[in-house]
CSV table of C-alpha atoms and ligand atoms in Angstrom, one decimal:
chain,number,residue,atom,x,y,z
A,9,MET,CA,-34.7,4.9,33.5
A,10,THR,CA,-36.3,7.5,30.9
A,11,TYR,CA,-36.7,6.1,27.5
A,12,GLN,CA,-33.9,7.9,26.0
A,13,GLU,CA,-31.4,6.0,28.6
A,14,HIS,CA,-32.8,2.7,28.7
A,15,PHE,CA,-32.1,3.2,24.0
A,16,GLU,CA,-29.1,4.5,25.2
A,17,GLN,CA,-27.3,2.0,27.4
A,18,ILE,CA,-29.4,-0.9,25.0
A,19,VAL,CA,-26.7,1.0,22.6
A,20,ARG,CA,-23.6,0.3,24.7
A,21,ASP,CA,-24.4,-2.8,25.3
A,22,GLN,CA,-24.5,-4.0,21.8
A,23,LEU,CA,-21.5,-2.3,20.7
A,24,ALA,CA,-20.0,-3.5,23.6
A,25,ARG,CA,-21.5,-7.4,22.5
A,26,VAL,CA,-19.8,-6.2,18.4
A,27,GLU,CA,-16.4,-5.8,20.4
A,28,ALA,CA,-16.7,-9.5,22.7
A,29,MET,CA,-17.7,-11.5,19.2
A,30,LYS,CA,-14.6,-9.9,18.0
A,31,GLU,CA,-12.0,-11.2,20.3
A,32,ALA,CA,-14.0,-14.5,20.0
A,33,GLN,CA,-12.1,-18.0,20.2
A,34,ALA,CA,-12.0,-20.2,17.7
A,35,ALA,CA,-13.8,-23.5,18.1
A,36,PRO,CA,-10.8,-26.6,19.4
A,37,ASP,CA,-9.3,-29.5,17.5
A,38,PHE,CA,-11.6,-32.3,18.8
A,39,ALA,CA,-9.5,-34.7,17.0
A,40,ALA,CA,-6.4,-33.9,18.5
A,41,LYS,CA,-8.3,-32.9,22.2
A,42,GLU,CA,-6.8,-35.3,25.0
A,43,LYS,CA,-9.6,-35.5,26.8
A,44,ILE,CA,-13.3,-34.1,25.9
A,45,ILE,CA,-15.7,-32.9,28.3
A,46,ILE,CA,-19.9,-33.5,27.1
A,47,GLY,CA,-21.6,-31.5,30.3
A,48,THR,CA,-25.6,-33.0,30.3
A,49,ILE,CA,-28.1,-30.6,31.3
A,50,ASP,CA,-31.4,-32.3,32.1
A,51,GLY,CA,-33.6,-29.5,31.8
A,52,ASP,CA,-37.3,-29.5,33.4
A,53,GLY,CA,-40.9,-30.9,32.6
A,54,ILE,CA,-39.9,-34.2,29.8
A,55,GLY,CA,-36.5,-33.2,29.7
A,56,PRO,CA,-34.9,-36.1,32.8
A,57,ILE,CA,-36.4,-38.6,31.3
A,58,ILE,CA,-35.4,-38.4,27.5
A,59,MET,CA,-31.8,-37.1,28.9
A,60,ASP,CA,-31.9,-40.4,31.2
A,61,SER,CA,-32.2,-42.5,27.7
A,62,ALA,CA,-29.7,-40.4,25.6
A,63,ARG,CA,-26.7,-41.1,28.8
A,64,GLN,CA,-27.6,-45.1,28.9
A,65,ILE,CA,-26.7,-44.6,24.2
A,66,LEU,CA,-24.1,-42.3,25.1
A,67,GLU,CA,-22.7,-44.4,27.8
A,68,LYS,CA,-22.6,-47.9,26.0
A,69,LEU,CA,-21.8,-46.3,22.5
A,70,LEU,CA,-18.4,-44.9,24.0
A,71,ALA,CA,-18.1,-47.2,27.1
A,72,GLU,CA,-13.9,-47.1,25.4
A,73,ASP,CA,-13.3,-43.7,25.3
A,74,ILE,CA,-15.2,-42.6,28.4
A,75,ALA,CA,-13.2,-46.1,30.3
A,76,SER,CA,-10.0,-44.6,29.2
A,77,GLY,CA,-10.8,-41.1,30.5
A,78,ARG,CA,-10.7,-39.4,26.8
A,79,ILE,CA,-14.5,-38.3,27.2
A,80,GLU,CA,-16.0,-38.1,30.5
A,81,LEU,CA,-20.4,-37.4,30.4
A,82,ARG,CA,-20.3,-35.1,33.3
A,83,PRO,CA,-24.2,-34.5,34.8
A,84,ILE,CA,-24.7,-30.4,35.1
A,85,GLU,CA,-27.1,-30.0,37.4
A,86,GLY,CA,-28.7,-27.4,38.5
A,87,LEU,CA,-30.6,-25.9,35.6
A,88,THR,CA,-34.2,-26.6,36.8
A,89,ILE,CA,-36.8,-23.7,37.3
A,90,GLU,CA,-37.0,-24.5,40.3
A,91,ASN,CA,-33.7,-23.0,41.4
A,92,ARG,CA,-33.5,-20.8,38.4
A,93,ILE,CA,-36.1,-19.1,40.2
A,94,GLU,CA,-35.4,-19.6,44.3
A,95,LYS,CA,-31.9,-18.1,42.8
A,96,MET,CA,-33.7,-15.4,40.9
A,97,GLN,CA,-31.2,-16.1,37.9
A,98,THR,CA,-32.0,-17.3,34.5
A,99,VAL,CA,-28.8,-19.4,34.5
A,100,PRO,CA,-27.5,-19.6,38.2
A,101,ALA,CA,-23.4,-18.2,38.1
A,102,ASP,CA,-22.8,-21.7,39.8
A,103,VAL,CA,-24.4,-23.9,37.3
A,104,LEU,CA,-22.5,-21.1,34.4
A,105,ALA,CA,-19.6,-21.5,35.9
A,106,ALA,CA,-20.2,-25.4,35.6
A,107,ILE,CA,-21.1,-25.6,32.0
A,108,LYS,CA,-18.5,-23.4,31.3
A,109,GLU,CA,-15.6,-25.7,32.3
A,110,CYS,CA,-16.8,-29.0,29.5
A,111,ASP,CA,-16.4,-28.5,25.7
A,112,LEU,CA,-19.5,-28.9,24.6
A,113,LEU,CA,-23.1,-29.9,26.4
A,114,LEU,CA,-25.9,-31.6,25.6
A,115,LYS,CA,-28.9,-30.5,27.2
A,116,GLY,CA,-32.5,-31.4,28.2
A,117,PRO,CA,-35.6,-29.0,27.4
A,118,THR,CA,-36.2,-25.9,30.2
A,119,THR,CA,-39.0,-24.5,31.1
A,120,THR,CA,-40.0,-20.9,30.3
A,121,PRO,CA,-41.9,-18.8,32.9
A,122,GLY,CA,-44.4,-17.3,30.2
A,123,LYS,CA,-46.4,-14.0,30.7
A,124,GLY,CA,-49.2,-14.6,32.9
A,125,ASP,CA,-48.6,-17.8,34.3
A,126,GLY,CA,-47.4,-16.7,37.8
A,127,ARG,CA,-43.8,-17.0,37.7
A,128,PRO,CA,-41.1,-15.0,38.0
A,129,ASN,CA,-40.4,-13.3,34.4
A,130,LEU,CA,-37.3,-15.0,33.5
A,131,GLU,CA,-35.5,-15.2,30.4
A,132,SER,CA,-35.8,-18.2,29.1
A,133,ALA,CA,-32.2,-20.5,29.7
A,134,ASN,CA,-31.9,-21.1,26.3
A,135,VAL,CA,-32.0,-17.5,24.5
A,136,THR,CA,-28.7,-16.8,28.0
A,137,LEU,CA,-26.9,-19.3,27.0
A,138,ARG,CA,-26.9,-19.0,23.7
A,139,ARG,CA,-25.7,-15.5,24.5
A,140,GLU,CA,-23.5,-16.4,27.6
A,141,LEU,CA,-21.6,-18.9,25.2
A,142,ASP,CA,-22.2,-17.0,22.2
A,143,LEU,CA,-23.4,-20.0,19.9
A,144,PHE,CA,-24.3,-18.0,16.9
A,145,ALA,CA,-25.0,-20.4,14.2
A,146,ASN,CA,-28.3,-22.5,15.4
A,147,VAL,CA,-28.4,-25.5,12.7
A,148,ARG,CA,-30.9,-27.8,12.3
A,149,PRO,CA,-31.0,-31.1,9.4
A,150,VAL,CA,-34.4,-32.5,8.5
A,151,ALA,CA,-34.9,-35.2,6.0
A,152,ILE,CA,-37.3,-36.5,4.4
A,153,PRO,CA,-35.5,-39.3,2.1
A,154,GLU,CA,-38.4,-40.6,0.3
A,155,GLN,CA,-40.0,-37.5,-0.8
A,156,GLY,CA,-36.1,-36.4,-1.7
A,157,ILE,CA,-35.8,-33.8,0.9
A,158,ASP,CA,-32.8,-32.6,2.8
A,159,TRP,CA,-33.0,-29.5,4.8
A,160,ILE,CA,-30.2,-27.8,6.9
A,161,PHE,CA,-31.3,-24.7,8.8
A,162,TYR,CA,-29.1,-22.3,9.5
A,163,ARG,CA,-31.2,-20.5,12.3
A,164,GLU,CA,-28.7,-16.8,13.7
A,165,ASN,CA,-29.4,-18.3,17.3
A,166,THR,CA,-27.9,-14.1,19.3
A,167,GLU,CA,-29.5,-11.4,17.8
A,168,GLY,CA,-33.0,-10.7,16.1
A,169,GLU,CA,-35.7,-10.0,18.1
A,170,TYR,CA,-34.1,-12.4,20.7
A,171,ALA,CA,-30.9,-10.1,21.8
A,172,LEU,CA,-33.4,-7.8,23.6
A,173,GLY,CA,-36.1,-9.5,24.1
A,174,SER,CA,-36.4,-9.3,28.2
A,175,ARG,CA,-36.0,-5.2,27.3
A,176,GLY,CA,-38.8,-3.5,25.6
A,177,VAL,CA,-39.8,-0.9,26.9
A,178,GLU,CA,-44.1,-0.4,28.0
A,179,ILE,CA,-45.0,3.2,27.6
A,180,ASN,CA,-48.1,3.1,30.1
A,181,ASP,CA,-50.7,1.4,29.0
A,182,ASP,CA,-50.9,1.4,25.4
A,183,ILE,CA,-48.1,1.2,23.7
A,184,SER,CA,-45.1,-1.3,24.4
A,185,ILE,CA,-42.2,-1.3,21.9
A,186,ASP,CA,-39.9,-4.1,21.7
A,187,PHE,CA,-36.0,-4.0,19.8
A,188,LYS,CA,-34.4,-6.2,16.9
A,189,VAL,CA,-30.6,-6.0,16.0
A,190,THR,CA,-28.9,-7.1,12.9
A,191,THR,CA,-25.1,-6.8,13.6
A,192,THR,CA,-22.4,-7.5,10.7
A,193,ILE,CA,-20.0,-10.0,12.3
A,194,GLY,CA,-23.4,-11.7,13.7
A,195,THR,CA,-24.5,-12.3,10.3
A,196,THR,CA,-21.9,-12.7,8.3
A,197,ARG,CA,-19.7,-15.2,10.4
A,198,LEU,CA,-23.3,-17.4,10.7
A,199,ALA,CA,-23.7,-16.8,6.4
A,200,ARG,CA,-20.0,-17.9,6.2
A,201,ALA,CA,-21.7,-21.3,8.3
A,202,ALA,CA,-23.8,-22.2,6.6
A,203,PHE,CA,-21.8,-21.0,2.7
A,204,GLU,CA,-19.5,-23.4,4.1
A,205,TYR,CA,-21.2,-26.2,5.1
A,206,ALA,CA,-22.8,-26.2,1.3
A,207,LYS,CA,-19.7,-26.2,-0.2
A,208,ASN,CA,-17.9,-29.3,1.5
A,209,ASN,CA,-21.2,-31.3,0.7
A,210,GLY,CA,-21.1,-31.1,-2.9
A,211,ASN,CA,-22.4,-27.3,-3.4
A,212,LYS,CA,-25.9,-27.1,-2.2
A,213,ASN,CA,-28.7,-24.7,-3.1
A,214,VAL,CA,-28.2,-21.9,-0.4
A,215,SER,CA,-32.0,-20.1,0.1
A,216,ILE,CA,-31.8,-16.7,2.4
A,217,VAL,CA,-34.7,-15.9,4.7
A,218,THR,CA,-35.7,-12.3,5.6
A,219,LYS,CA,-38.8,-9.9,5.9
A,220,ALA,CA,-36.6,-7.5,4.0
A,221,ASN,CA,-39.6,-5.9,2.3
A,222,ILE,CA,-40.7,-4.7,5.5
A,223,MET,CA,-38.0,-4.8,8.1
A,224,LYS,CA,-35.7,-3.4,6.1
A,225,LYS,CA,-33.2,-1.6,8.9
A,226,THR,CA,-32.8,-5.1,9.6
A,227,ASP,CA,-34.4,-7.8,7.4
A,228,GLY,CA,-32.6,-5.7,5.0
A,229,LYS,CA,-28.6,-6.2,6.5
A,230,PHE,CA,-29.2,-9.4,6.6
A,231,LEU,CA,-30.6,-9.8,3.2
A,232,SER,CA,-27.5,-7.8,1.5
A,233,LEU,CA,-24.9,-8.9,4.5
A,234,CYS,CA,-25.2,-12.7,3.0
A,235,MET,CA,-25.5,-11.9,-0.4
A,236,ASP,CA,-21.9,-10.4,0.2
A,237,VAL,CA,-21.2,-13.9,1.1
A,238,ALA,CA,-22.3,-16.0,-1.6
A,239,LYS,CA,-20.2,-13.5,-3.7
A,240,ASP,CA,-16.7,-15.4,-2.3
A,241,TYR,CA,-18.9,-19.2,-3.7
A,242,PRO,CA,-20.0,-18.6,-7.1
A,243,ASP,CA,-20.5,-22.3,-7.7
A,244,ILE,CA,-23.1,-22.3,-5.0
A,245,LYS,CA,-26.9,-21.7,-6.2
A,246,VAL,CA,-28.4,-18.8,-4.4
A,247,ASP,CA,-31.8,-17.5,-4.2
A,248,ASP,CA,-33.2,-15.4,-1.2
A,249,TRP,CA,-37.4,-15.6,0.0
A,250,TYR,CA,-39.7,-13.6,2.2
A,251,VAL,CA,-41.0,-15.8,5.3
A,252,ASP,CA,-44.3,-16.4,5.0
A,253,ILE,CA,-43.8,-17.6,0.8
A,254,MET,CA,-41.5,-20.0,2.5
A,255,ALA,CA,-43.0,-21.0,5.0
A,256,ALA,CA,-46.0,-21.9,2.0
A,257,ASN,CA,-43.4,-23.2,-0.2
A,258,LEU,CA,-42.0,-26.0,2.6
A,259,ILE,CA,-45.4,-27.5,2.2
A,260,ASN,CA,-45.6,-26.9,-1.7
A,261,PRO,CA,-44.3,-30.4,-3.3
A,262,LEU,CA,-43.1,-28.9,-6.4
A,263,PHE,CA,-40.9,-26.4,-4.4
A,264,ASN,CA,-39.6,-28.0,-1.3
A,265,LYS,CA,-37.0,-30.2,-2.5
A,266,ASN,CA,-35.4,-27.7,-4.5
A,267,PHE,CA,-34.4,-26.1,-1.2
A,268,ASN,CA,-30.9,-27.5,0.6
A,269,VAL,CA,-29.5,-24.8,2.9
A,270,VAL,CA,-31.8,-22.2,4.4
A,271,ILE,CA,-30.6,-19.2,6.1
A,272,LEU,CA,-32.5,-17.4,8.3
A,273,PRO,CA,-32.2,-14.5,11.1
A,274,ASN,CA,-33.7,-15.6,14.8
A,275,LEU,CA,-37.4,-15.1,14.8
A,276,TYR,CA,-38.7,-16.6,11.4
A,277,GLY,CA,-36.1,-19.9,12.1
A,278,ASP,CA,-37.3,-20.5,15.0
A,279,ILE,CA,-41.4,-20.8,13.9
A,280,ILE,CA,-39.7,-22.3,10.0
A,281,THR,CA,-37.9,-25.1,11.8
A,282,ASP,CA,-40.6,-26.1,14.0
A,283,GLU,CA,-42.5,-26.3,10.9
A,284,ALA,CA,-40.4,-28.0,9.2
A,285,ALA,CA,-39.8,-30.9,11.9
A,286,GLN,CA,-43.2,-31.0,11.4
A,287,ILE,CA,-43.1,-31.9,8.6
A,288,GLN,CA,-40.3,-34.5,9.0
A,289,GLY,CA,-43.2,-36.4,11.7
A,290,GLY,CA,-42.8,-33.4,14.8
A,291,VAL,CA,-41.0,-31.7,16.9
A,292,GLY,CA,-39.9,-34.7,18.9
A,293,THR,CA,-37.9,-36.1,15.4
A,294,ALA,CA,-35.6,-33.6,15.4
A,295,GLY,CA,-32.3,-32.1,16.8
A,296,SER,CA,-30.9,-29.2,16.8
A,297,ALA,CA,-26.9,-28.1,17.6
A,298,ASN,CA,-25.8,-24.2,18.8
A,299,ILE,CA,-22.2,-24.1,17.3
A,300,GLY,CA,-20.2,-21.4,18.9
A,301,GLY,CA,-16.8,-20.6,19.1
A,302,ARG,CA,-15.2,-22.1,22.3
A,303,TYR,CA,-18.7,-23.7,22.7
A,304,ALA,CA,-20.9,-25.2,21.3
A,305,MET,CA,-24.6,-27.2,22.7
A,306,PHE,CA,-27.0,-29.8,21.8
A,307,GLU,CA,-30.7,-30.2,22.2
A,308,ALA,CA,-33.9,-31.2,20.9
A,309,ILE,CA,-35.6,-28.2,19.7
A,310,HIS,CA,-39.6,-28.8,21.3
A,311,GLY,CA,-40.0,-27.6,24.2
A,312,SER,CA,-40.5,-29.6,28.3
A,313,ALA,CA,-43.3,-30.1,27.1
A,314,PRO,CA,-45.6,-29.9,30.5
A,315,ARG,CA,-49.1,-31.1,29.0
A,316,MET,CA,-47.2,-34.3,29.0
A,317,VAL,CA,-46.1,-33.7,32.4
A,318,ALA,CA,-49.6,-32.6,33.8
A,319,ASP,CA,-51.2,-35.5,32.3
A,320,GLY,CA,-48.6,-38.2,33.4
A,321,ILE,CA,-47.8,-39.1,30.6
A,322,ALA,CA,-44.1,-37.9,30.8
A,323,GLU,CA,-43.0,-41.5,30.1
A,324,TYR,CA,-43.6,-42.2,26.7
A,325,ALA,CA,-41.7,-38.9,26.0
A,326,ASN,CA,-39.8,-39.4,22.5
A,327,PRO,CA,-35.8,-39.3,23.5
A,328,ALA,CA,-35.2,-39.2,19.4
A,329,SER,CA,-34.6,-35.2,19.0
A,330,LEU,CA,-32.5,-35.3,22.3
A,331,CYS,CA,-30.2,-38.7,20.5
A,332,ARG,CA,-30.4,-36.8,17.6
A,333,ALA,CA,-28.7,-33.3,19.0
A,334,ALA,CA,-26.6,-35.7,20.2
A,335,VAL,CA,-25.2,-37.5,16.9
A,336,MET,CA,-24.8,-33.8,15.9
A,337,MET,CA,-23.2,-33.5,18.7
A,338,LEU,CA,-20.5,-36.2,17.5
A,339,ARG,CA,-20.2,-35.1,14.0
A,340,HIS,CA,-18.8,-31.8,15.5
A,341,ALA,CA,-16.4,-33.5,17.9
A,342,ALA,CA,-14.6,-35.1,14.8
A,343,MET,CA,-16.2,-38.9,16.2
A,344,ALA,CA,-17.4,-39.4,12.5
A,345,GLU,CA,-18.0,-43.7,12.7
A,346,LYS,CA,-20.1,-43.3,16.4
A,347,ALA,CA,-22.7,-40.7,14.9
A,348,SER,CA,-23.0,-42.9,11.9
A,349,LYS,CA,-23.3,-45.8,14.1
A,350,LEU,CA,-26.5,-44.2,16.2
A,351,GLU,CA,-28.1,-42.3,13.6
A,352,GLN,CA,-28.4,-46.3,12.0
A,353,ALA,CA,-30.0,-47.2,15.1
A,354,LEU,CA,-32.0,-44.2,15.9
A,355,ASP,CA,-33.8,-44.4,12.2
A,356,LEU,CA,-34.5,-48.7,13.2
A,357,ALA,CA,-35.6,-46.8,16.1
A,358,ALA,CA,-38.3,-45.1,14.0
A,359,ASP,CA,-39.2,-47.5,11.8
A,360,ALA,CA,-40.1,-50.4,14.8
A,361,LEU,CA,-41.2,-47.7,17.3
A,362,ASP,CA,-45.1,-46.4,17.3
A,363,MET,CA,-44.6,-43.2,19.7
A,364,PRO,CA,-46.9,-40.5,18.8
A,365,GLY,CA,-46.7,-38.9,22.7
A,366,ASP,CA,-49.8,-39.3,22.9
A,367,GLY,CA,-50.0,-41.1,26.2
A,368,THR,CA,-49.9,-44.6,23.9
A,369,GLY,CA,-47.1,-46.1,21.8
A,370,ASN,CA,-43.6,-47.1,23.0
A,371,THR,CA,-42.2,-45.4,25.9
A,372,ALA,CA,-38.8,-43.2,26.5
A,373,ALA,CA,-37.7,-46.7,27.6
A,374,ASP,CA,-38.7,-49.1,25.1
A,375,PHE,CA,-36.7,-46.1,23.2
A,376,THR,CA,-33.8,-46.8,25.5
A,377,ASP,CA,-34.4,-50.8,25.2
A,378,PHE,CA,-34.4,-50.5,21.3
A,379,VAL,CA,-31.5,-48.4,20.6
A,380,LEU,CA,-29.4,-49.7,23.5
A,381,LYS,CA,-29.7,-53.8,21.5
A,382,GLN,CA,-29.0,-51.9,17.6
A,383,LEU,CA,-25.1,-51.0,19.2
B,15,IPM,C1,-35.7,-23.2,20.3
B,15,IPM,C2,-36.9,-22.9,21.1
B,15,IPM,C3,-36.4,-21.5,22.0
B,15,IPM,C4,-36.7,-20.6,21.3
B,15,IPM,C5,-37.3,-21.2,23.6
B,15,IPM,C6,-37.4,-23.0,24.1
B,15,IPM,C7,-36.5,-20.5,23.8
B,15,IPM,O1,-38.0,-22.7,20.8
B,15,IPM,O2,-34.8,-23.5,20.6
B,15,IPM,O3,-36.8,-23.4,19.1
B,15,IPM,O4,-37.6,-19.8,20.6
B,15,IPM,O5,-35.6,-20.5,20.6
B,16,MG,MG1,-38.6,-22.8,19.1
């Protein structure tokens, strides 16, 4: 394929994706739903350990609904790096089909082969699932009440640098080119979700983060579309920041309390939410929701921690982030009371246990026992 043909194909695929987005299904009315299937995906590395904890906790919390058949916790097998490499598919077709039979997904971290680690160049399973299930909003809350910090990040989840991250071109030994995509519908639906959240929670401040001074076409479009959506919310205070100064402001106590809802394109959202989670106490403390129309997937914001596994300290992995994701899942599925009950237990665990992730302190099993006792 020539570069021209490659680029033409990319443009054609993106135009088709825009058409598909127009057909997207609305979210189910969970309160009215007779049966809710929650698929649980262990993932790789520390994934099975923290999922074991989350599953035990959900089984106790939702015991009645599980017994009555209203809720099914359904383990989804096969989204492991070994199986993905064997099939040479990022998300093997049978696994994807099983996933699509669920209403909600709770997912452990999955390993992505990196450049030069000797494994085949598979796309990240997260990226594939977000695209295949059209999970357009990545919602990541971070709260530090004693510092007056109450942030929620709305990260665009299917576009930007990620949409074509595996379809760049190595022209020759000297030049490589990647592509970045912003679409009107992709940005607008994310901005709408963020502003709706801000409105429904007392007109919280909204901040839009881009690098529109440099990435003029894509980030420029993102910023102006967010500003267009803002016009429908006259009671909400809106400002915009470049991502570099935003990274600084988050650790500036003079500024950081003023941020509430933050809207970001995909890659900046990836980076800034790790920073924010670290400010809260580490990436092991933050949960994350991938919200689409028909589907929604909830996960920890961290990866599979291969270093912890290699060092033999995987049992010290902190299940808190996956359990925080479960709280978000329960709220999303109109089970607010159960969500709050779990959240309170997790807050107590955060105070009572010491889980630095370096092989000292409490283990995942200690965490599970502690939380189960609170429920
Ligand atoms: C995240 C992760 C993923 C991402 C990786 C695992 C592909 O860092 O969910 O933030 O880059 O989006
Ligand atoms: Mg990340």
